[in-house]
């Protein structure tokens, strides 16, 4: 099955929300700053719960925060 | 380099440091008395002493590292493990266990081919070290490359 690449608008949404820092977002959703960095760099796809928490902070629908990018190599 | 990556590098160095001192101690005893080297009591005691000593030394090194980290970066280290940390820890523990199981099988193999018991204990202790190093390297790799 092809691996899906989960992309995110977290960085863009942070700047649109009074230039929220990574640390501020991390505290609001209950993770470390390192995890926000990993999500923004697309090195980590968050759990469904964390994805919803982030979407709630930005008051946006989930698909506006996370979306499927181009397909990667087969697994 | 993030806090987690730095912590793993310190953990790797402290593991190698503790093991280095431990090996030099066992080597010294071996030089003094060759009779001891195939004594089960000696090996049992050596392993039982190594475990609490390495735990205490690691705790001290972690405290010192956290103090230095706070002073140099003006940042407070994360006080909890989130989902990414737990996922990486699980993968590292799995790899660490695979390596240790391989070492355990090798140590049992040494008994099958009638090698002295000391060889079995040496392989067992080394597989403990290699498995810990494998775990730390897995964590470092996953923090850098992503999950």
Short mmCIF file of N, CA, C and O in Angstrom, two decimals, chain A residues 3 23 26 30-35 38 43-47 49-50, chain B residues 2-5 75 78 80 82-85 87 143-147:
data_model
loop_
_atom_site.label_atom_id
_atom_site.label_comp_id
_atom_site.label_asym_id
_atom_site.label_seq_id
_atom_site.Cartn_x
_atom_site.Cartn_y
_atom_site.Cartn_z
N UNK A 3 2.29 4.79 0.96
CA UNK A 3 2.33 5.54 2.22
C UNK A 3 1.83 6.97 1.96
O UNK A 3 2.26 7.61 1.02
N UNK A 23 6.24 27.07 21.56
CA UNK A 23 6.10 26.73 22.99
C UNK A 23 4.67 26.98 23.48
O UNK A 23 4.10 26.16 24.20
N UNK A 26 2.48 24.29 22.07
CA UNK A 26 2.79 23.04 22.77
C UNK A 26 2.10 22.99 24.13
O UNK A 26 1.51 21.96 24.51
N UNK A 30 -0.69 20.31 25.18
CA UNK A 30 -0.14 19.33 26.12
C UNK A 30 0.94 18.43 25.59
O UNK A 30 1.00 17.24 25.92
N UNK A 31 1.82 18.99 24.74
CA UNK A 31 2.99 18.23 24.26
C UNK A 31 4.24 19.09 24.45
O UNK A 31 4.15 20.24 24.88
N UNK A 32 5.40 18.52 24.10
CA UNK A 32 6.63 19.31 24.20
C UNK A 32 6.83 20.12 22.91
O UNK A 32 6.25 19.79 21.87
N UNK A 33 7.64 21.15 23.00
CA UNK A 33 7.92 21.99 21.83
C UNK A 33 8.52 21.16 20.69
O UNK A 33 8.24 21.39 19.51
N UNK A 34 9.33 20.17 21.09
CA UNK A 34 9.98 19.29 20.11
C UNK A 34 8.96 18.59 19.20
O UNK A 34 9.20 18.41 18.00
N UNK A 35 7.82 18.23 19.78
CA UNK A 35 6.77 17.54 18.99
C UNK A 35 6.14 18.50 17.98
O UNK A 35 5.88 18.11 16.84
N UNK A 38 8.55 18.78 15.19
CA UNK A 38 8.50 17.58 14.34
C UNK A 38 7.27 17.59 13.43
O UNK A 38 7.35 17.19 12.27
N UNK A 43 7.96 15.52 10.12
CA UNK A 43 8.73 14.35 10.54
C UNK A 43 7.88 13.44 11.41
O UNK A 43 8.30 12.36 11.80
N UNK A 44 6.72 13.92 11.79
CA UNK A 44 5.84 13.14 12.67
C UNK A 44 4.38 13.45 12.35
O UNK A 44 4.00 14.63 12.28
N UNK A 45 3.59 12.39 12.17
CA UNK A 45 2.14 12.56 11.99
C UNK A 45 1.49 12.36 13.35
O UNK A 45 1.59 11.27 13.92
N UNK A 46 0.83 13.39 13.87
CA UNK A 46 0.29 13.28 15.24
C UNK A 46 -0.87 12.29 15.33
O UNK A 46 -1.47 11.92 14.31
N UNK A 47 -1.17 11.89 16.56
CA UNK A 47 -2.33 11.01 16.77
C UNK A 47 -3.59 11.81 16.45
O UNK A 47 -3.56 13.05 16.38
N UNK A 49 -6.12 12.34 18.31
CA UNK A 49 -6.47 13.20 19.45
C UNK A 49 -5.67 14.51 19.41
O UNK A 49 -6.24 15.60 19.55
N UNK A 50 -4.35 14.38 19.18
CA UNK A 50 -3.51 15.58 19.14
C UNK A 50 -3.88 16.46 17.95
O UNK A 50 -3.91 17.70 18.06
N UNK B 2 18.16 19.27 19.80
CA UNK B 2 17.11 19.43 20.80
C UNK B 2 17.53 18.83 22.15
O UNK B 2 18.55 18.13 22.24
N UNK B 3 16.71 19.11 23.18
CA UNK B 3 17.00 18.59 24.53
C UNK B 3 17.08 17.07 24.51
O UNK B 3 18.00 16.47 25.08
N UNK B 4 16.11 16.43 23.83
CA UNK B 4 16.07 14.96 23.79
C UNK B 4 17.32 14.38 23.13
O UNK B 4 17.84 13.36 23.59
N UNK B 5 17.78 15.03 22.07
CA UNK B 5 18.98 14.54 21.37
C UNK B 5 20.20 14.68 22.28
O UNK B 5 21.01 13.76 22.38
N UNK B 75 16.59 27.52 29.37
CA UNK B 75 15.34 26.81 29.11
C UNK B 75 15.16 25.73 30.18
O UNK B 75 16.15 25.16 30.63
N UNK B 78 11.85 19.58 29.44
CA UNK B 78 10.47 19.08 29.52
C UNK B 78 10.31 18.14 30.72
O UNK B 78 11.16 17.30 30.97
N UNK B 80 7.78 16.09 31.21
CA UNK B 80 6.94 14.91 30.93
C UNK B 80 7.29 14.34 29.55
O UNK B 80 7.96 15.01 28.75
N UNK B 82 5.69 13.13 26.06
CA UNK B 82 4.44 13.17 25.29
C UNK B 82 4.37 11.98 24.33
O UNK B 82 5.19 11.07 24.41
N UNK B 83 3.36 12.00 23.43
CA UNK B 83 3.14 10.83 22.56
C UNK B 83 4.32 10.53 21.65
O UNK B 83 4.62 9.36 21.39
N UNK B 84 5.02 11.56 21.17
CA UNK B 84 6.19 11.33 20.30
C UNK B 84 7.32 10.66 21.09
O UNK B 84 7.94 9.71 20.62
N UNK B 85 7.56 11.17 22.31
CA UNK B 85 8.61 10.59 23.16
C UNK B 85 8.31 9.12 23.46
O UNK B 85 9.20 8.27 23.40
N UNK B 87 6.41 7.03 21.74
CA UNK B 87 6.51 6.22 20.53
C UNK B 87 7.98 5.89 20.22
O UNK B 87 8.32 4.74 19.93
N UNK B 143 14.65 10.78 16.59
CA UNK B 143 14.45 12.20 16.90
C UNK B 143 14.94 13.08 15.75
O UNK B 143 14.39 14.13 15.47
N UNK B 144 16.01 12.64 15.09
CA UNK B 144 16.60 13.42 14.00
C UNK B 144 15.82 13.24 12.70
O UNK B 144 15.48 14.19 12.03
N UNK B 145 15.52 11.98 12.36
CA UNK B 145 14.91 11.68 11.07
C UNK B 145 13.38 11.80 11.10
O UNK B 145 12.75 12.09 10.11
N UNK B 146 12.80 11.57 12.27
CA UNK B 146 11.34 11.60 12.39
C UNK B 146 10.77 10.20 12.44
O UNK B 146 11.46 9.23 12.11
N UNK B 147 9.49 10.12 12.85
CA UNK B 147 8.85 8.81 13.01
C UNK B 147 7.86 8.58 11.87
O UNK B 147 7.09 9.44 11.56
#
